[in-house]
Tab-separated table of C-alpha atoms in Angstrom:
chain	number	residue	atom	x	y	z
A	1	MET	CA	-93.018	-9.512	63.446
A	2	LEU	CA	-89.618	-9.433	63.354
A	3	THR	CA	-87.857	-8.122	60.626
A	4	PRO	CA	-83.878	-9.630	60.510
A	5	ILE	CA	-81.500	-6.464	60.263
A	6	THR	CA	-77.876	-6.384	60.641
A	7	LEU	CA	-76.537	-3.300	62.358
A	8	GLU	CA	-73.536	-1.904	61.938
A	9	LEU	CA	-71.889	-1.200	65.160
A	10	GLY	CA	-68.777	0.974	64.369
A	11	GLY	CA	-67.513	3.073	61.526
A	12	LYS	CA	-65.226	2.912	58.803
A	13	SER	CA	-62.120	2.253	60.643
A	14	PRO	CA	-58.968	2.350	59.779
A	15	VAL	CA	-54.939	1.685	60.408
A	16	PHE	CA	-52.236	4.028	60.141
A	17	ILE	CA	-49.340	2.544	59.305
A	18	ASP	CA	-46.392	4.951	59.335
A	19	LYS	CA	-42.674	4.655	58.339
A	20	GLY	CA	-41.608	5.762	61.598
A	21	LEU	CA	-42.736	2.830	63.447
A	22	SER	CA	-40.563	0.093	65.170
A	23	GLU	CA	-40.540	-3.474	64.653
A	24	ASP	CA	-42.333	-4.024	67.673
A	25	MET	CA	-45.274	-1.691	66.763
A	26	MET	CA	-45.348	-3.018	63.498
A	27	ASN	CA	-45.972	-6.627	64.536
A	28	ALA	CA	-48.410	-5.642	67.202
A	29	ALA	CA	-50.004	-3.172	64.195
A	30	VAL	CA	-50.568	-6.801	61.912
A	31	ARG	CA	-51.507	-8.646	65.510
A	32	GLU	CA	-54.407	-6.600	66.034
A	33	ILE	CA	-55.772	-6.374	62.608
A	34	LEU	CA	-55.738	-9.971	62.895
A	35	GLU	CA	-57.286	-10.356	65.815
A	36	THR	CA	-60.320	-7.846	65.492
A	37	LYS	CA	-60.972	-9.085	61.687
A	38	VAL	CA	-60.102	-13.056	61.878
A	39	HIS	CA	-60.755	-13.933	65.784
A	40	LYS	CA	-63.518	-11.427	66.176
A	41	THR	CA	-64.588	-11.732	63.058
A	42	GLY	CA	-65.040	-8.120	62.060
A	43	GLN	CA	-67.875	-8.208	64.489
A	44	PHE	CA	-66.047	-5.797	67.047
A	45	CYS	CA	-66.912	-1.957	66.432
A	46	CYS	CA	-63.437	-0.422	66.265
A	47	SER	CA	-62.647	-3.943	63.748
A	48	HIS	CA	-60.111	-1.807	60.709
A	49	ASP	CA	-61.394	-1.713	57.833
A	50	TYR	CA	-59.093	-0.787	55.301
A	51	GLY	CA	-55.526	0.260	55.803
A	52	LEU	CA	-53.237	3.249	55.277
A	53	VAL	CA	-49.692	2.295	55.368
A	54	HIS	CA	-46.904	4.417	53.765
A	55	GLU	CA	-45.233	3.897	50.634
A	56	ALA	CA	-41.363	3.355	52.477
A	57	VAL	CA	-42.736	0.459	54.461
A	58	TYR	CA	-45.730	-1.290	51.983
A	59	GLU	CA	-43.842	-4.268	51.418
A	60	ASP	CA	-42.211	-4.900	54.448
A	61	PHE	CA	-45.997	-4.239	56.146
A	62	CYS	CA	-47.744	-6.495	53.423
A	63	GLY	CA	-45.154	-8.969	54.338
A	64	ARG	CA	-45.781	-9.391	57.726
A	65	LEU	CA	-48.923	-9.359	57.589
A	66	LYS	CA	-49.603	-12.373	54.823
A	67	ALA	CA	-46.798	-14.378	56.589
A	68	GLN	CA	-49.207	-14.306	60.060
A	69	ILE	CA	-52.253	-14.886	57.715
A	70	VAL	CA	-50.556	-18.111	56.168
A	71	ALA	CA	-49.418	-19.501	59.457
A	72	LEU	CA	-53.184	-18.925	60.624
A	73	GLY	CA	-53.759	-22.043	58.648
A	74	PRO	CA	-57.356	-22.831	58.306
A	75	ARG	CA	-57.563	-20.530	61.260
A	76	ARG	CA	-58.162	-18.072	58.767
A	77	HIS	CA	-61.704	-19.581	57.536
A	78	VAL	CA	-63.784	-17.375	59.473
A	79	PRO	CA	-67.777	-18.309	59.061
A	80	MET	CA	-70.572	-15.697	58.558
A	81	ILE	CA	-73.244	-15.530	61.083
A	82	GLY	CA	-76.058	-15.840	59.337
A	83	ARG	CA	-77.203	-17.706	56.169
A	84	ARG	CA	-78.476	-14.110	54.602
A	85	GLN	CA	-75.309	-12.371	54.391
A	86	TYR	CA	-73.227	-15.532	53.598
A	87	ALA	CA	-75.401	-15.800	50.503
A	88	ASP	CA	-75.483	-11.694	49.953
A	89	ILE	CA	-71.391	-11.762	50.203
A	90	LYS	CA	-71.100	-14.959	47.935
A	91	SER	CA	-73.470	-13.772	44.881
A	92	LYS	CA	-71.129	-10.406	45.162
A	93	LEU	CA	-68.269	-12.308	44.692
A	94	ASP	CA	-69.550	-14.843	41.836
A	95	GLU	CA	-70.896	-11.333	40.119
A	96	ALA	CA	-67.123	-10.044	40.325
A	97	GLY	CA	-66.006	-13.873	38.592
A	98	ALA	CA	-62.146	-13.874	37.656
A	99	GLU	CA	-61.896	-10.167	39.037
A	100	CYS	CA	-62.331	-11.479	42.909
A	101	VAL	CA	-58.987	-13.132	43.783
A	102	PRO	CA	-58.106	-14.307	47.621
A	103	PRO	CA	-55.556	-12.268	49.109
A	104	LEU	CA	-53.100	-15.176	49.410
A	105	GLY	CA	-53.829	-16.285	45.651
A	106	GLY	CA	-55.920	-19.330	44.802
A	107	GLU	CA	-58.890	-19.707	44.343
A	108	SER	CA	-62.280	-18.816	45.783
A	109	VAL	CA	-64.600	-22.209	46.845
A	110	PRO	CA	-66.752	-21.128	49.345
A	111	ASN	CA	-68.370	-23.933	51.952
A	112	ASP	CA	-71.955	-23.876	51.962
A	113	GLU	CA	-72.260	-26.530	54.499
């Protein structure tokens, strides 16, 4: 009998955003974050789990990241790979209630299809 499991393929990879980054480097960092989290659905062993952003560039970085997420449109909604994982995440979001707000604002409405 097989037992379903979820494997962690990598560590908790941070992305470091320093105040000395050029425009090109800042844009490349935003692009890489979105490629590993959205386009590869976070299923990449080096996908960034959190960011450490220098306070001097925090607003600039967040503005760029949000603009790129908005530019993705509906492509930013990534399907979960399994029904069990989806149900687990959905129950955690439901438990959080009003404290859980999507990064772009608005209501969190899961697609149960």
